[in-house]
Each structure stands twice: as structure tokens, then as C-alpha cells.
Coordinates of C-alpha atoms in Angstrom, one line a residue:
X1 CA 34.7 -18.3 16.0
X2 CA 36.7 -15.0 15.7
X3 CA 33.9 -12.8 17.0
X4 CA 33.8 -15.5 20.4
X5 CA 37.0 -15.1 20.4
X6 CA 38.0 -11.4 19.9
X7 CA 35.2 -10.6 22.8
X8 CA 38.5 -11.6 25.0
X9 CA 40.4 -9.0 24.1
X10 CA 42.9 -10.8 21.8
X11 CA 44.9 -9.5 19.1
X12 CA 44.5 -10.0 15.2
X13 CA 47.3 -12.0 14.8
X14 CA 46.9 -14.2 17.5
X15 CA 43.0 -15.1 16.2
X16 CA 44.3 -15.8 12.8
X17 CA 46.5 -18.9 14.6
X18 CA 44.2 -20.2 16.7
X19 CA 41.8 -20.0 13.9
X20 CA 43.9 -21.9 11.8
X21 CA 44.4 -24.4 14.5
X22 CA 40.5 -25.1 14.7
X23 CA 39.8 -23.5 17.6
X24 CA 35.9 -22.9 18.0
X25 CA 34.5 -21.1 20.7
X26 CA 36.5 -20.6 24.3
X27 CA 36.1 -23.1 26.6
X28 CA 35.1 -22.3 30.0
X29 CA 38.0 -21.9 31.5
X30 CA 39.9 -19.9 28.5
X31 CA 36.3 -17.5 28.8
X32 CA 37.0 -17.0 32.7
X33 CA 40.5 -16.6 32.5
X34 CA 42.0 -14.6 29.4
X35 CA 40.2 -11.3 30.0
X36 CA 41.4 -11.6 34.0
X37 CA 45.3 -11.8 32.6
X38 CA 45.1 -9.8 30.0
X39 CA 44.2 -6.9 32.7
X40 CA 47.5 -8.0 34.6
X41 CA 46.0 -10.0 37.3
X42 CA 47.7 -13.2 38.9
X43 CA 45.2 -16.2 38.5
X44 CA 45.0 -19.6 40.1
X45 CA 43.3 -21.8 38.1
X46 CA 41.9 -25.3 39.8
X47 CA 40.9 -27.6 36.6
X48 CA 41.1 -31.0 35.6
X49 CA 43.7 -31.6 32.5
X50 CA 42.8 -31.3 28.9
X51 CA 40.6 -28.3 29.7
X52 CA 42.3 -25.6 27.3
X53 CA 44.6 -23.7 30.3
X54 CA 47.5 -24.1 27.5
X55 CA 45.7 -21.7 25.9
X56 CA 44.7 -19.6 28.8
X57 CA 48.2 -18.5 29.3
X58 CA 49.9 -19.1 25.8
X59 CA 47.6 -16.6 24.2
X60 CA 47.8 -13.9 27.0
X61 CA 51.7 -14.3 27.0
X62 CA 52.2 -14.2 23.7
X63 CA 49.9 -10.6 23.1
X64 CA 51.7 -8.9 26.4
X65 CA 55.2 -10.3 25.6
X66 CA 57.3 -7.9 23.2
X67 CA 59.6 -10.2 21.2
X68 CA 62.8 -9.3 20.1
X69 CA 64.4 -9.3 23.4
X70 CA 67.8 -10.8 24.4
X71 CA 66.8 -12.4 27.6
X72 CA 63.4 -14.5 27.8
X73 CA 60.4 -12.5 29.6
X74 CA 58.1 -15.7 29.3
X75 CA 58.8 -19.0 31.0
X76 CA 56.4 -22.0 31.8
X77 CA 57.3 -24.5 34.5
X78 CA 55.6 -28.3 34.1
X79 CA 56.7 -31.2 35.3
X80 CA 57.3 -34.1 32.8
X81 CA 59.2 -33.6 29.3
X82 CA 56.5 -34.7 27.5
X83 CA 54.3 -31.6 28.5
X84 CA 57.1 -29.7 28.2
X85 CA 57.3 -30.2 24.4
X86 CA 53.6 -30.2 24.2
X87 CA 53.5 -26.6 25.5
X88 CA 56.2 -25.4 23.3
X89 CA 55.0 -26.6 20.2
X90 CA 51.6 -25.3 21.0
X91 CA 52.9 -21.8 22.1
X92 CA 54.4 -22.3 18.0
X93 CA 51.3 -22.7 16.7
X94 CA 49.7 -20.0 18.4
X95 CA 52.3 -17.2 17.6
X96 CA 52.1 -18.1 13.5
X97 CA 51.4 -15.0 12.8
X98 CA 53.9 -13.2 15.4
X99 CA 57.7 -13.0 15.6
X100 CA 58.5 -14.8 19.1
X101 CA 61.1 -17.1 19.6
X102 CA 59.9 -20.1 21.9
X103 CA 62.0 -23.1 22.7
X104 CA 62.0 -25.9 26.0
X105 CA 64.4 -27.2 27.8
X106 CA 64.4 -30.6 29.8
X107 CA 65.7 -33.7 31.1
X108 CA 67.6 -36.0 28.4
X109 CA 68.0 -33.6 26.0
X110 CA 71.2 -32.4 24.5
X111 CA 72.2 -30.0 26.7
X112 CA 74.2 -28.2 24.4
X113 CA 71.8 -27.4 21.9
X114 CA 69.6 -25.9 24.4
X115 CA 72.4 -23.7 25.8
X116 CA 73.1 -22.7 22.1
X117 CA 69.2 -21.5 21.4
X118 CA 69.1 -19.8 25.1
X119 CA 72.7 -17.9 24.0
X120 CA 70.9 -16.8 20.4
X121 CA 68.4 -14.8 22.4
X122 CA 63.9 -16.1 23.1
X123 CA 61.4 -14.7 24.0
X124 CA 59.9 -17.7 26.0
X125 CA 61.0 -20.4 27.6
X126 CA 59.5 -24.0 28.5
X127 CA 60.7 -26.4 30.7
X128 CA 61.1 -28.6 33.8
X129 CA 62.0 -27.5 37.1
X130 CA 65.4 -29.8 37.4
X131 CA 66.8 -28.4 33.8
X132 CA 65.9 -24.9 34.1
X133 CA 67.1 -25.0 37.6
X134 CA 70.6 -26.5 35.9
X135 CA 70.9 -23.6 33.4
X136 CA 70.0 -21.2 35.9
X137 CA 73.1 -22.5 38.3
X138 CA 75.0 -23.0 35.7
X139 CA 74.7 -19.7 34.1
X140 CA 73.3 -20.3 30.7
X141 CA 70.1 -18.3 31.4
X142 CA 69.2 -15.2 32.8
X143 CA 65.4 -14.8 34.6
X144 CA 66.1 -10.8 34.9
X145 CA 63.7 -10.0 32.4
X146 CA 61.1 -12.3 33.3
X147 CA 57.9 -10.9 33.0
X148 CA 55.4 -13.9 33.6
X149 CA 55.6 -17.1 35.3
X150 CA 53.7 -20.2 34.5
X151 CA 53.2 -23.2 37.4
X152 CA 51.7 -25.9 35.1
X153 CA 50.2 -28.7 36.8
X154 CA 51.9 -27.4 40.0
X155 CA 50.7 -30.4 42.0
X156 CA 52.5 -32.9 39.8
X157 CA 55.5 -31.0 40.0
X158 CA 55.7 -30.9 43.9
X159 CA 54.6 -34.2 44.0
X160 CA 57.8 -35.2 41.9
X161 CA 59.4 -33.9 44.5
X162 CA 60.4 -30.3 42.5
X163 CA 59.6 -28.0 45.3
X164 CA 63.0 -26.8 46.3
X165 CA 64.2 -26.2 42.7
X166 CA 60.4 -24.2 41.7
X167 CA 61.4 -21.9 44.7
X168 CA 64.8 -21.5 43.7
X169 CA 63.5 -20.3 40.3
X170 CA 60.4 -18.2 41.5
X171 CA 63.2 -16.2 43.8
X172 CA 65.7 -15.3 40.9
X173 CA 62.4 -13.8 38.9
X174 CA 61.9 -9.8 39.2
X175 CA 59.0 -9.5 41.9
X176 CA 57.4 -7.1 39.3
X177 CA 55.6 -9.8 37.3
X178 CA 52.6 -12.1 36.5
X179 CA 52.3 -15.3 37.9
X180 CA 49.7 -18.0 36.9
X181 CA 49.4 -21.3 38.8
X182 CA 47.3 -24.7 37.2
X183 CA 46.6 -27.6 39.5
X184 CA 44.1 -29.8 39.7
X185 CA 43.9 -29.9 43.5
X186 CA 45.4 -27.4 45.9
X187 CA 47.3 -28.8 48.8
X188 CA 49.2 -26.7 51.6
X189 CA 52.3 -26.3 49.1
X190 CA 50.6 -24.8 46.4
X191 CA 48.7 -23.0 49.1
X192 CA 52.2 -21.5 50.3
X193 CA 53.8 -20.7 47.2
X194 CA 50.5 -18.4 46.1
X195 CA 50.8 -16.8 49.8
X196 CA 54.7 -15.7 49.6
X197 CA 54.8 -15.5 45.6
X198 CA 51.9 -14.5 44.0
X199 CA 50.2 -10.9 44.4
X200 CA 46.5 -11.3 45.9
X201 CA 45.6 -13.9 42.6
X202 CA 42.3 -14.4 41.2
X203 CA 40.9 -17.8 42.1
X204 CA 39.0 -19.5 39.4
X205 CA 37.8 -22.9 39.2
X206 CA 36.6 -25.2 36.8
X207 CA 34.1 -27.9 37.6
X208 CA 33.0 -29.1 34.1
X209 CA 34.4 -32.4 32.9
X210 CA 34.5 -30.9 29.5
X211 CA 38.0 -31.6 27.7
X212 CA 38.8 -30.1 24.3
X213 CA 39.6 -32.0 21.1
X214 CA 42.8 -33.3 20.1

């Protein structure tokens, strides 16, 4: 599995997790996409859910990301809570073997305690438009040191009406940075936001119905 794996370009420490996670070989997507990132391109991936992409940018973010920081350089947008926690743990899991601080914020949480972790200093951040959008306006995070962006399952998100608030954020993000967009379909939105926000991305997109394992 390592040797699959390491032809991406991915560090020791990161293999070790993902190893220990029972990861086998990359799926297709995770094959197509990694290498791409890892040489500092912007990517749109089109793919159904359940096809690995929390992979394809955990693991890239978490080998180019320096932790340590005080403000967070990493911070994934999705739409629902649910994912939101989902993509946190996972990022967890993944960095095992690293020293990054990842935490989410989102709807019907205790505010407080999320503006307590953001004021302690990460390294990454996940969360839903509407709440990161709140901390941003309300000062209790900073996006100057934001060094890549993740749109996770941007159609959803627009479709729950999060437009305005995912432009609000993408604007108070230093220009000089990657950005990665998921979607399963890509309507004139999404089109927009990769024509004013994203630097001449990579298109790749999956066809295969293959899922991974739970």
C-alpha cells in the first residue's frame, strides 16, 4: 500500500496515518489529483460523493501546511455540520503522526468554545459558510494567513442558498493561495466563482461509480 501510495509524492508521516487507517491503494480520483496539488495547482474536481476527495485535499494540506502558526493557513468550506465534523475528524486521523492543530466550526454549536480553540491558535480550520462567515464578522478569526481554500461539495452549498457568505469569505483570503473546488455538477455559479477566484484550475473529473469503504 505504501509504495502506491508514496508514488504521490506524500510524506513519511502522513503514509504511516493513512496506513493505519486502512487505506489500500488510491482511488482514482486521490491518483489524478494529489500529484496535481502537491505541485501548487488549483483543481476542480467533478465527482460523485464517497469517492475519496477528503483525502485528496486533507493529505496535500496537511504535507504543504507548516503547523505551529498562530492564525490558520488551512480552511475547508462544506455545507452541512455533519460533513463538517466528518472532515475534521478525518483531517485527525490523517495527521497522527504530525503536529497540526484542526478543529470545525458550525451551526448549533457552542459558540464559545469554538471562539476559545480559534483564540489558542490552529492550523486548519472546518466549517460551514454561515458560522465561519459569523466569526469572521465578528472578529474571532483571521483569514490573513490563509494559504488554501477548500469548496466541498460546492453545489450543495450554493444550493442552500450560501453564495453570498462563500464570496464574502473567498474575498477576505490572501489572493496568493490554493484553491480546490468538489462538486458533483457544475452549474453557472460554481462556473463563476472558478472564473473570478481560482487561478487557471486544473479540471478533473471522475466518472467511476466506485465509492471507498467506510
Amino acid at each position: 500500500m505504501q509504495d502506491n501510495f508514496k508514488q504521490l509524492g506524500i510524506s513519511q508521516e502522513i503514509l504511516k496515518a493513512i496506513e493505519d487507517m486502512g487505506f489500500s491503494d488510491p482511488t482514482q480520483v486521490q491518483s489524478k489529483s494529489i500529484p496535481i496539488i502537491l505541485n501548487n495547482r488549483d483543481v476542480i474536481v467533478k465527482s460523485k460523493t464517497e469517492s475519496g476527495k477528503t483525502a485528496v485535499f486533507g493529505i496535500p494540506m496537511l504535507d504543504m501546511i507548516t503547523p505551529g502558526g498562530k492564525y490558520p493557513q488551512g480552511l475547508i468550506l462544506t455545507p452541512t455540520r455533519e460533513l463538517t465534523v466528518q472532515v475534521e475528524n478525518d483531517l485527525k486521523l490523517m495527521s497522527k503522526y504530525l503536529q497540526h492543530k484542526i478543529t470545525s466550526v458550525y451551526g448549533q454549536h457552542n459558540i464559545n468554545a469554538e471562539i476559545t480553540e480559534l483564540r489558542k491558535g490552529v492550523d486548519i480550520i472546518s466549517g460551514t459558510p454561515g458560522r465561519v462567515y459569523d466569526h469572521l464578522e465578528n472578529g474571532n478569526l483571521s483569514t490573513s494567513n490563509i494559504k488554501f481554500l477548500v469548496l466541498d461539495e460546492a453545489d450543495r452549498m450554493l444550493d442552500m442558498g450560501f453564495l453570498p457568505q462563500v464570496v464574502r469569505i473567498i474575498k477576505s483570503i490572501p489572493k496568493e493561495r490554493l484553491t480546490l473546488l468538489f462538486s458533483a455538477t457544475i452549474p453557472d455559479d460554481i462556473k463563476r466563482i472558478s472564473r473570478e477566484f481560482m487561478n487557471n484550475p486544473e479540471i478533473i473529473e471522475i466518472s467511476s461509480e466506485t465509492k471507498t469503504v467506510d
